[in-house]
mmCIF file of C-alpha atoms in Angstrom:
data_model
loop_
_atom_site.group_PDB
_atom_site.id
_atom_site.type_symbol
_atom_site.label_atom_id
_atom_site.label_comp_id
_atom_site.label_asym_id
_atom_site.label_seq_id
_atom_site.Cartn_x
_atom_site.Cartn_y
_atom_site.Cartn_z
ATOM 1 C CA MET A 1 90.039 130.101 107.032
ATOM 2 C CA ARG A 2 91.784 127.211 108.707
ATOM 3 C CA LEU A 3 92.245 123.623 107.740
ATOM 4 C CA ILE A 4 90.781 120.859 109.807
ATOM 5 C CA THR A 5 92.202 117.495 108.919
ATOM 6 C CA ILE A 6 90.098 114.401 108.884
ATOM 7 C CA GLU A 7 91.835 113.276 112.078
ATOM 8 C CA PHE A 8 89.384 115.415 114.060
ATOM 9 C CA LEU A 9 86.514 113.276 112.781
ATOM 10 C CA CYS A 10 87.751 110.137 114.530
ATOM 11 C CA PHE A 11 85.005 109.934 117.101
ATOM 12 C CA ASP A 12 82.734 107.044 117.983
ATOM 13 C CA LEU A 13 80.350 106.124 115.176
ATOM 14 C CA THR A 14 77.610 105.344 117.664
ATOM 15 C CA PHE A 15 77.741 108.902 118.995
ATOM 16 C CA PHE A 16 77.843 110.297 115.462
ATOM 17 C CA CYS A 17 74.889 108.245 114.215
ATOM 18 C CA ASN A 18 72.781 108.858 117.300
ATOM 19 C CA ARG A 19 73.189 112.604 116.918
ATOM 20 C CA LEU A 20 72.103 112.480 113.257
ATOM 21 C CA ARG A 21 69.589 109.658 113.392
ATOM 22 C CA ILE A 22 66.926 111.656 115.203
ATOM 23 C CA ALA A 23 67.106 114.536 112.733
ATOM 24 C CA LEU A 24 68.279 113.143 109.430
ATOM 25 C CA ASN A 25 66.471 110.863 107.054
ATOM 26 C CA VAL A 26 69.201 109.896 104.611
ATOM 27 C CA HIS A 27 66.859 108.946 101.796
ATOM 28 C CA ASP A 28 64.883 112.189 102.014
ATOM 29 C CA PHE A 29 68.081 114.170 102.298
ATOM 30 C CA ILE A 30 69.359 112.724 99.031
ATOM 31 C CA ASN A 31 66.121 112.741 97.047
ATOM 32 C CA SER A 32 64.324 115.795 98.386
ATOM 33 C CA LYS A 33 65.069 119.493 98.465
ATOM 34 C CA ALA A 34 63.231 119.833 101.770
ATOM 35 C CA PRO A 35 65.480 120.521 104.757
ATOM 36 C CA PRO A 36 65.846 117.400 106.914
ATOM 37 C CA PHE A 37 65.506 119.465 110.080
ATOM 38 C CA PRO A 38 61.971 120.872 110.591
ATOM 39 C CA ASP A 39 61.671 124.657 110.802
ATOM 40 C CA SER A 40 65.361 125.191 110.201
ATOM 41 C CA PRO A 41 67.693 125.521 107.235
ATOM 42 C CA THR A 42 69.941 122.633 106.321
ATOM 43 C CA PRO A 43 72.810 122.704 108.824
ATOM 44 C CA PRO A 44 76.032 123.833 107.100
ATOM 45 C CA ILE A 45 77.955 120.855 108.496
ATOM 46 C CA LEU A 46 75.779 118.453 106.479
ATOM 47 C CA THR A 47 76.493 120.228 103.197
ATOM 48 C CA SER A 48 80.140 119.174 103.323
ATOM 49 C CA PRO A 49 80.707 116.449 100.684
ATOM 50 C CA LEU A 50 83.442 114.924 102.823
ATOM 51 C CA LEU A 51 81.217 114.610 105.881
ATOM 52 C CA LEU A 52 78.495 113.069 103.767
ATOM 53 C CA GLN A 53 81.038 110.660 102.271
ATOM 54 C CA PHE A 54 82.155 109.718 105.760
ATOM 55 C CA PHE A 55 78.582 109.240 106.941
ATOM 56 C CA PHE A 56 77.604 107.020 104.013
ATOM 57 C CA LEU A 57 80.828 104.999 104.278
ATOM 58 C CA ALA A 58 80.232 104.444 107.958
ATOM 59 C CA MET A 59 76.584 103.523 107.549
ATOM 60 C CA ASP A 60 77.441 101.134 104.728
ATOM 61 C CA ALA A 61 80.057 99.488 106.936
ATOM 62 C CA LEU A 62 77.508 99.236 109.731
ATOM 63 C CA ARG A 63 75.027 97.514 107.435
ATOM 64 C CA ARG A 64 77.371 95.003 105.856
ATOM 65 C CA ASN A 65 79.699 94.199 108.756
ATOM 66 C CA ASN A 66 80.289 95.882 112.079
ATOM 67 C CA SER A 67 83.847 94.562 112.260
ATOM 68 C CA PRO A 68 86.710 96.979 111.536
ATOM 69 C CA PHE A 69 88.503 94.170 109.671
ATOM 70 C CA ASP A 70 87.808 92.985 106.134
ATOM 71 C CA CYS A 71 90.662 90.455 106.120
ATOM 72 C CA LEU A 72 92.928 88.704 108.628
ATOM 73 C CA LEU A 73 96.557 87.696 108.038
ATOM 74 C CA PHE A 74 97.844 84.886 110.262
ATOM 75 C CA ASP A 75 101.451 83.912 110.807
ATOM 76 C CA LEU A 76 102.026 80.163 111.141
ATOM 77 C CA ASP A 77 104.904 79.024 113.357
ATOM 78 C CA ASP A 78 104.679 79.936 117.048
ATOM 79 C CA THR A 79 101.397 81.703 116.281
ATOM 80 C CA LEU A 80 98.882 78.999 115.377
ATOM 81 C CA TYR A 81 100.597 76.634 117.802
ATOM 82 C CA PRO A 82 102.489 77.457 121.031
ATOM 83 C CA SER A 83 106.221 78.103 120.944
ATOM 84 C CA SER A 84 106.589 75.949 124.056
ATOM 85 C CA ILE A 85 106.501 72.719 122.019
ATOM 86 C CA GLY A 86 109.975 73.595 120.721
ATOM 87 C CA ILE A 87 109.534 73.450 116.941
ATOM 88 C CA SER A 88 111.415 76.717 116.460
ATOM 89 C CA GLN A 89 114.328 75.497 118.570
ATOM 90 C CA GLU A 90 114.568 72.322 116.513
ATOM 91 C CA CYS A 91 114.446 74.428 113.354
ATOM 92 C CA LYS A 92 117.390 76.499 114.585
ATOM 93 C CA LYS A 93 119.383 73.328 115.243
ATOM 94 C CA ASN A 94 118.679 72.141 111.699
ATOM 95 C CA ILE A 95 119.762 75.494 110.267
ATOM 96 C CA ASP A 96 122.994 75.295 112.250
ATOM 97 C CA GLU A 97 123.613 71.842 110.812
ATOM 98 C CA PHE A 98 122.964 73.087 107.277
ATOM 99 C CA LEU A 99 125.375 76.001 107.760
ATOM 100 C CA ARG A 100 127.973 73.713 109.292
ATOM 101 C CA MET A 101 127.890 71.405 106.276
ATOM 102 C CA LYS A 102 127.561 74.136 103.641
ATOM 103 C CA CYS A 103 130.174 76.517 104.990
ATOM 104 C CA GLY A 104 132.502 74.102 106.781
ATOM 105 C CA LEU A 105 132.011 75.708 110.190
ATOM 106 C CA TRP A 106 132.227 74.527 113.766
ATOM 107 C CA GLN A 107 128.947 74.268 115.649
ATOM 108 C CA GLU A 108 129.466 77.520 117.567
ATOM 109 C CA GLU A 109 130.424 79.363 114.384
ATOM 110 C CA ALA A 110 127.341 78.070 112.596
ATOM 111 C CA SER A 111 125.075 79.304 115.399
ATOM 112 C CA SER A 112 126.668 82.751 115.343
ATOM 113 C CA LEU A 113 126.337 82.944 111.567
ATOM 114 C CA ARG A 114 122.672 81.949 111.755
ATOM 115 C CA VAL A 115 121.930 84.786 114.159
ATOM 116 C CA GLU A 116 123.809 87.297 112.016
ATOM 117 C CA LEU A 117 122.156 86.207 108.763
ATOM 118 C CA PHE A 118 118.734 86.401 110.363
ATOM 119 C CA LYS A 119 119.373 89.954 111.550
ATOM 120 C CA THR A 120 120.684 91.194 108.225
ATOM 121 C CA HIS A 121 118.717 89.167 105.665
ATOM 122 C CA GLY A 122 115.624 87.791 107.397
ATOM 123 C CA SER A 123 116.731 84.155 107.166
ATOM 124 C CA SER A 124 119.839 82.038 106.763
ATOM 125 C CA LEU A 125 118.745 81.023 103.266
ATOM 126 C CA ALA A 126 118.386 84.632 102.147
ATOM 127 C CA GLY A 127 121.744 85.462 103.710
ATOM 128 C CA LEU A 128 123.573 82.592 102.026
ATOM 129 C CA MET A 129 122.138 83.524 98.637
ATOM 130 C CA ALA A 130 123.057 87.176 99.160
ATOM 131 C CA LEU A 131 126.626 86.121 99.953
ATOM 132 C CA GLY A 132 126.794 84.207 96.686
ATOM 133 C CA TYR A 133 126.420 80.637 97.921
ATOM 134 C CA ASP A 134 124.845 78.202 95.483
ATOM 135 C CA VAL A 135 121.845 77.152 97.554
ATOM 136 C CA HIS A 136 118.537 76.004 96.146
ATOM 137 C CA PRO A 137 115.536 76.709 98.391
ATOM 138 C CA ASP A 138 114.239 73.152 98.071
ATOM 139 C CA ALA A 139 117.518 71.696 99.345
ATOM 140 C CA TYR A 140 117.557 74.125 102.252
ATOM 141 C CA HIS A 141 113.955 73.528 103.261
ATOM 142 C CA SER A 142 114.194 69.760 102.898
ATOM 143 C CA LEU A 143 116.811 69.659 105.656
ATOM 144 C CA VAL A 144 115.663 72.544 107.846
ATOM 145 C CA HIS A 145 111.965 71.630 107.823
ATOM 146 C CA GLY A 146 112.038 68.049 106.614
ATOM 147 C CA LEU A 147 113.653 66.805 109.831
ATOM 148 C CA LEU A 148 111.365 68.632 112.249
ATOM 149 C CA PRO A 149 109.482 66.624 114.912
ATOM 150 C CA TYR A 150 106.018 67.429 113.563
ATOM 151 C CA GLU A 151 104.536 64.862 115.918
ATOM 152 C CA ARG A 152 104.860 67.456 118.683
ATOM 153 C CA ILE A 153 102.095 69.485 117.043
ATOM 154 C CA ALA A 154 98.818 68.174 118.409
ATOM 155 C CA PRO A 155 95.436 68.473 116.698
ATOM 156 C CA ASP A 156 93.596 71.590 117.826
ATOM 157 C CA PRO A 157 89.862 71.297 117.085
ATOM 158 C CA LYS A 158 89.126 74.449 119.083
ATOM 159 C CA LEU A 159 91.485 76.433 116.859
ATOM 160 C CA ARG A 160 89.784 75.008 113.791
ATOM 161 C CA GLU A 161 86.391 75.997 115.180
ATOM 162 C CA LEU A 162 87.711 79.468 115.995
ATOM 163 C CA LEU A 163 89.053 80.018 112.489
ATOM 164 C CA LEU A 164 85.879 78.744 110.856
ATOM 165 C CA SER A 165 83.826 81.162 112.958
ATOM 166 C CA ILE A 166 85.611 84.101 111.317
ATOM 167 C CA THR A 167 83.580 85.071 108.261
ATOM 168 C CA GLN A 168 86.129 87.460 106.780
ATOM 169 C CA PRO A 169 88.769 86.121 104.358
ATOM 170 C CA LYS A 170 91.703 84.614 106.242
ATOM 171 C CA ILE A 171 95.203 84.444 104.756
ATOM 172 C CA LEU A 172 98.096 82.381 106.076
ATOM 173 C CA PHE A 173 101.237 84.520 105.765
ATOM 174 C CA THR A 174 104.465 82.627 106.489
ATOM 175 C CA ASN A 175 108.130 82.706 105.494
ATOM 176 C CA SER A 176 108.135 78.912 105.431
ATOM 177 C CA ASP A 177 107.833 76.788 102.310
ATOM 178 C CA ARG A 178 104.455 75.451 101.229
ATOM 179 C CA LYS A 179 105.245 71.854 102.194
ATOM 180 C CA HIS A 180 106.015 72.874 105.774
ATOM 181 C CA ALA A 181 102.833 74.960 105.988
ATOM 182 C CA SER A 182 100.770 72.030 104.727
ATOM 183 C CA ARG A 183 102.300 69.616 107.235
ATOM 184 C CA VAL A 184 101.702 71.973 110.158
ATOM 185 C CA LEU A 185 98.079 72.556 109.163
ATOM 186 C CA GLN A 186 97.591 68.822 108.733
ATOM 187 C CA ARG A 187 98.942 68.162 112.218
ATOM 188 C CA LEU A 188 96.669 70.860 113.656
ATOM 189 C CA GLY A 189 93.682 69.300 111.926
ATOM 190 C CA ILE A 190 92.977 72.426 109.891
ATOM 191 C CA GLU A 191 92.119 72.157 106.212
ATOM 192 C CA GLU A 192 94.038 74.433 103.865
ATOM 193 C CA GLU A 193 90.667 75.510 102.486
ATOM 194 C CA CYS A 194 90.060 77.242 105.812
ATOM 195 C CA PHE A 195 92.275 80.000 104.424
ATOM 196 C CA HIS A 196 91.407 82.151 101.447
ATOM 197 C CA ARG A 197 95.078 82.127 100.401
ATOM 198 C CA ILE A 198 98.395 80.803 101.645
ATOM 199 C CA ILE A 199 101.259 83.244 101.154
ATOM 200 C CA CYS A 200 104.511 81.355 101.663
ATOM 201 C CA PHE A 201 108.131 81.345 100.505
ATOM 202 C CA GLU A 202 107.215 80.170 97.017
ATOM 203 C CA THR A 203 104.508 82.832 96.690
ATOM 204 C CA MET A 204 106.888 85.665 97.499
ATOM 205 C CA ASN A 205 109.856 84.289 95.540
ATOM 206 C CA PRO A 206 108.544 82.558 92.398
ATOM 207 C CA GLU A 207 111.584 83.544 90.345
ATOM 208 C CA LEU A 208 113.825 81.375 92.533
ATOM 209 C CA PHE A 209 112.013 78.300 91.221
ATOM 210 C CA GLU A 210 112.051 79.211 87.541
ATOM 211 C CA LEU A 211 114.063 76.817 85.376
ATOM 212 C CA ARG A 212 116.783 78.462 83.330
ATOM 213 C CA PRO A 213 118.224 75.616 81.228
ATOM 214 C CA ASN A 214 120.045 77.839 78.732
ATOM 215 C CA SER A 215 120.473 81.004 80.718
ATOM 216 C CA THR A 216 123.768 82.481 81.816
ATOM 217 C CA PRO A 217 124.622 82.600 85.519
ATOM 218 C CA LEU A 218 123.155 85.531 87.406
ATOM 219 C CA GLN A 219 125.558 88.445 87.706
ATOM 220 C CA THR A 220 124.075 89.527 91.021
ATOM 221 C CA PRO A 221 122.626 87.376 93.812
ATOM 222 C CA PRO A 222 118.820 87.154 93.787
ATOM 223 C CA VAL A 223 116.863 89.180 96.311
ATOM 224 C CA VAL A 224 114.859 86.952 98.635
ATOM 225 C CA ILE A 225 111.585 88.482 99.838
ATOM 226 C CA LEU A 226 110.639 87.587 103.407
ATOM 227 C CA LYS A 227 109.102 89.076 106.512
ATOM 228 C CA PRO A 228 110.023 91.379 108.207
ATOM 229 C CA PHE A 229 111.037 93.402 105.153
ATOM 230 C CA PRO A 230 108.545 95.822 103.563
ATOM 231 C CA ALA A 231 108.513 94.036 100.200
ATOM 232 C CA ALA A 232 106.906 90.986 101.817
ATOM 233 C CA PHE A 233 104.111 93.041 103.334
ATOM 234 C CA ASN A 234 103.580 94.971 100.113
ATOM 235 C CA ALA A 235 103.181 91.641 98.334
ATOM 236 C CA ALA A 236 100.750 90.353 100.963
ATOM 237 C CA ILE A 237 98.629 93.504 100.820
ATOM 238 C CA SER A 238 98.534 93.325 97.031
ATOM 239 C CA ILE A 239 97.546 89.652 97.065
ATOM 240 C CA ALA A 240 94.884 90.205 99.724
ATOM 241 C CA GLY A 241 93.306 93.048 97.779
ATOM 242 C CA PHE A 242 92.049 94.998 100.795
ATOM 243 C CA HIS A 243 92.982 98.397 102.167
ATOM 244 C CA PRO A 244 95.735 97.819 104.775
ATOM 245 C CA HIS A 245 93.840 99.786 107.414
ATOM 246 C CA ARG A 246 91.045 97.212 107.111
ATOM 247 C CA MET A 247 93.386 94.231 107.595
ATOM 248 C CA LEU A 248 94.491 92.613 110.869
ATOM 249 C CA PHE A 249 97.932 90.983 111.024
ATOM 250 C CA LEU A 250 98.708 88.448 113.778
ATOM 251 C CA ASP A 251 102.297 87.333 114.430
ATOM 252 C CA ASP A 252 104.603 86.408 117.301
ATOM 253 C CA SER A 253 107.587 88.346 115.909
ATOM 254 C CA GLU A 254 108.076 91.901 117.147
ATOM 255 C CA SER A 255 110.033 92.869 114.032
ATOM 256 C CA ASN A 256 107.235 91.570 111.808
ATOM 257 C CA ILE A 257 104.660 93.482 113.846
ATOM 258 C CA SER A 258 106.725 96.656 113.552
ATOM 259 C CA THR A 259 106.974 96.468 109.757
ATOM 260 C CA ALA A 260 103.298 95.571 109.446
ATOM 261 C CA LYS A 261 102.344 98.647 111.438
ATOM 262 C CA SER A 262 104.523 100.816 109.212
ATOM 263 C CA ALA A 263 102.708 99.354 106.207
ATOM 264 C CA GLY A 264 99.398 100.529 107.639
ATOM 265 C CA LEU A 265 98.090 97.210 108.942
ATOM 266 C CA CYS A 266 96.280 96.738 112.228
ATOM 267 C CA THR A 267 98.468 94.481 114.341
ATOM 268 C CA ALA A 268 98.157 91.873 117.077
ATOM 269 C CA VAL A 269 101.215 90.359 118.735
ATOM 270 C CA VAL A 270 100.776 86.738 119.813
ATOM 271 C CA GLY A 271 102.607 85.275 122.812
ATOM 272 C CA ARG A 272 102.636 88.415 124.977
ATOM 273 C CA ARG A 273 100.485 89.590 127.869
ATOM 274 C CA THR A 274 101.032 93.261 127.111
ATOM 275 C CA ARG A 275 101.073 95.265 123.920
ATOM 276 C CA MET A 276 104.270 96.498 122.363
ATOM 277 C CA LYS A 277 104.435 99.976 120.847
ATOM 278 C CA GLU A 278 103.514 98.906 117.314
ATOM 279 C CA ALA A 279 100.818 96.400 118.328
ATOM 280 C CA ASP A 280 97.161 97.361 118.546
ATOM 281 C CA TYR A 281 96.418 94.154 120.456
ATOM 282 C CA ALA A 282 98.235 91.494 122.471
ATOM 283 C CA LEU A 283 97.197 87.927 123.243
ATOM 284 C CA GLU A 284 99.084 85.184 125.042
ATOM 285 C CA THR A 285 97.873 82.450 122.708
ATOM 286 C CA ILE A 286 95.798 82.302 119.561
ATOM 287 C CA SER A 287 93.090 80.511 121.543
ATOM 288 C CA GLY A 288 92.384 83.818 123.294
ATOM 289 C CA LEU A 289 91.621 85.619 120.045
ATOM 290 C CA ARG A 290 87.879 86.034 120.603
ATOM 291 C CA ARG A 291 88.433 87.403 124.082
ATOM 292 C CA ALA A 292 91.273 89.728 123.041
ATOM 293 C CA ILE A 293 89.750 91.045 119.794
ATOM 294 C CA PRO A 294 85.969 90.530 119.940
ATOM 295 C CA GLU A 295 85.394 93.145 117.232
ATOM 296 C CA ILE A 296 86.456 90.560 114.645
ATOM 297 C CA TRP A 297 83.006 89.023 115.157
ATOM 298 C CA CYS A 298 81.047 92.273 115.363
ATOM 299 C CA ASP A 299 79.035 91.253 112.310
ATOM 300 C CA GLU A 300 77.169 89.012 114.734
ATOM 301 C CA GLY A 301 75.502 92.043 116.267
ATOM 302 C CA GLY A 302 78.253 93.770 118.227
ATOM 303 C CA GLU A 303 79.031 97.451 118.385
ATOM 304 C CA LEU A 304 80.990 99.211 115.686
ATOM 305 C CA THR A 305 84.087 100.481 117.455
ATOM 306 C CA GLY A 306 86.001 103.707 117.066
ATOM 307 C CA LEU A 307 88.728 101.699 115.307
ATOM 308 C CA ALA A 308 86.272 100.833 112.546
ATOM 309 C CA VAL A 309 85.506 104.517 112.037
ATOM 310 C CA ARG A 310 89.189 105.390 111.959
ATOM 311 C CA ASN A 311 89.846 102.633 109.427
ATOM 312 C CA GLU A 312 87.140 104.013 107.135
ATOM 313 C CA LEU A 313 88.563 107.514 107.479
ATOM 314 C CA ASP A 314 92.126 106.391 106.853
ATOM 315 C CA ALA A 315 91.090 105.301 103.366
ATOM 316 C CA ILE A 316 90.223 108.892 102.408
ATOM 317 C CA ARG A 317 92.299 111.105 104.686
ATOM 318 C CA THR A 318 95.481 111.072 102.600
ATOM 319 C CA THR A 319 94.075 113.344 99.913
ATOM 320 C CA THR A 320 91.243 115.167 101.670
ATOM 321 C CA ALA A 321 90.996 117.976 104.158
ATOM 322 C CA LEU A 322 88.107 120.065 105.464
ATOM 323 C CA VAL A 323 88.040 123.828 105.299
ATOM 324 C CA GLU A 324 86.188 125.664 108.014
ATOM 325 C CA ALA A 325 85.065 129.199 107.373
#
C-alpha cells in the first residue's frame, strides 16, 4: 500500500472530463446499479469517494462559472491608478511633515524614521502608536491624506467598465482610511457600489475609534492591523467569506503579495512586466487585466484552466489522501 496525495490529481479538467464523458453518465452512475461502462465491471478508480468528490466539484464549478476565482481583492493606491502621477510621493512628503512636527525632527531625520517605521510596523502611524505616541488615526490621516493633490487622479471610464464586467464579488482592500478611498474612487469616476465591500483602515482597526470616556489609559500600545502583516489578510479572508484558494489578490507591493501568497491567495502583482516568485500573474497596469488574466471572465464561455482544478482540490487536500492498493 502506498499513499498518493491529492497533488497527483492536478491535471487539466478538460482532459479529465473528456476521458470520462464518453464512458460515464453521471446520473445513471448515481441512480443505477448498472455499470456505466458496457460489458465491463465498474472501473476501480471510479469507486473512490475522493475521486467522485473531485469530479462532482469540478463539474459543478464548470456549470456555474468556469473562472478559478470566486472573489477578487483589489488594492487601491498605485494599483487602480498609475504610480507615475506621484500620489505616493506626495503622501511620503506629508508623512515626513507629520513626523517632523510630532517628534521634533529635522527633515532628513523624519524621512529616515518614516522608512524605518514602515519596515517594522507597516506604516508610520502604526509605528508611532507602538512607540507610545499619543496619535489619533483621524489626525494622522487628515494631514497625510487630506493635503494630497487628488486632482492628479483623472477619471478612468475604461477602468470602471472593466470592473463592472467582472461578475464575481470585488473587494477594495486598502490600508488607507475610508475618506481617502472614497475620494480616490470619486476622482476615478467609480462608484463605491462597484465593490461588494471596502476593507480599509477603519475596518481592520475598529477598536482605535471606540470612545472610552471613563476608561483608564491603555497599559500597552494598541496593535494596528495593516498589510502586509498576516492579521490583515486573515481579516480580509474572513470578511470576504470565500476559500483563499478561490480568491485573487491584486497589489503593487511585493511584501503584500508575499504575505497574500502565504495566506493561500492567488496573487497578481501590478506595475511589473515579469512575475515575482510569489506572484501567479504580473501586469504593468490594471488596464491590462483582461489580457493578463483572461480566466477571470471564463464564465463567458472560456476554458476551465488547470488553476481552477487545483483551486478546487486545494479545498479538500489538507485532510484527504488516496490509498492505492
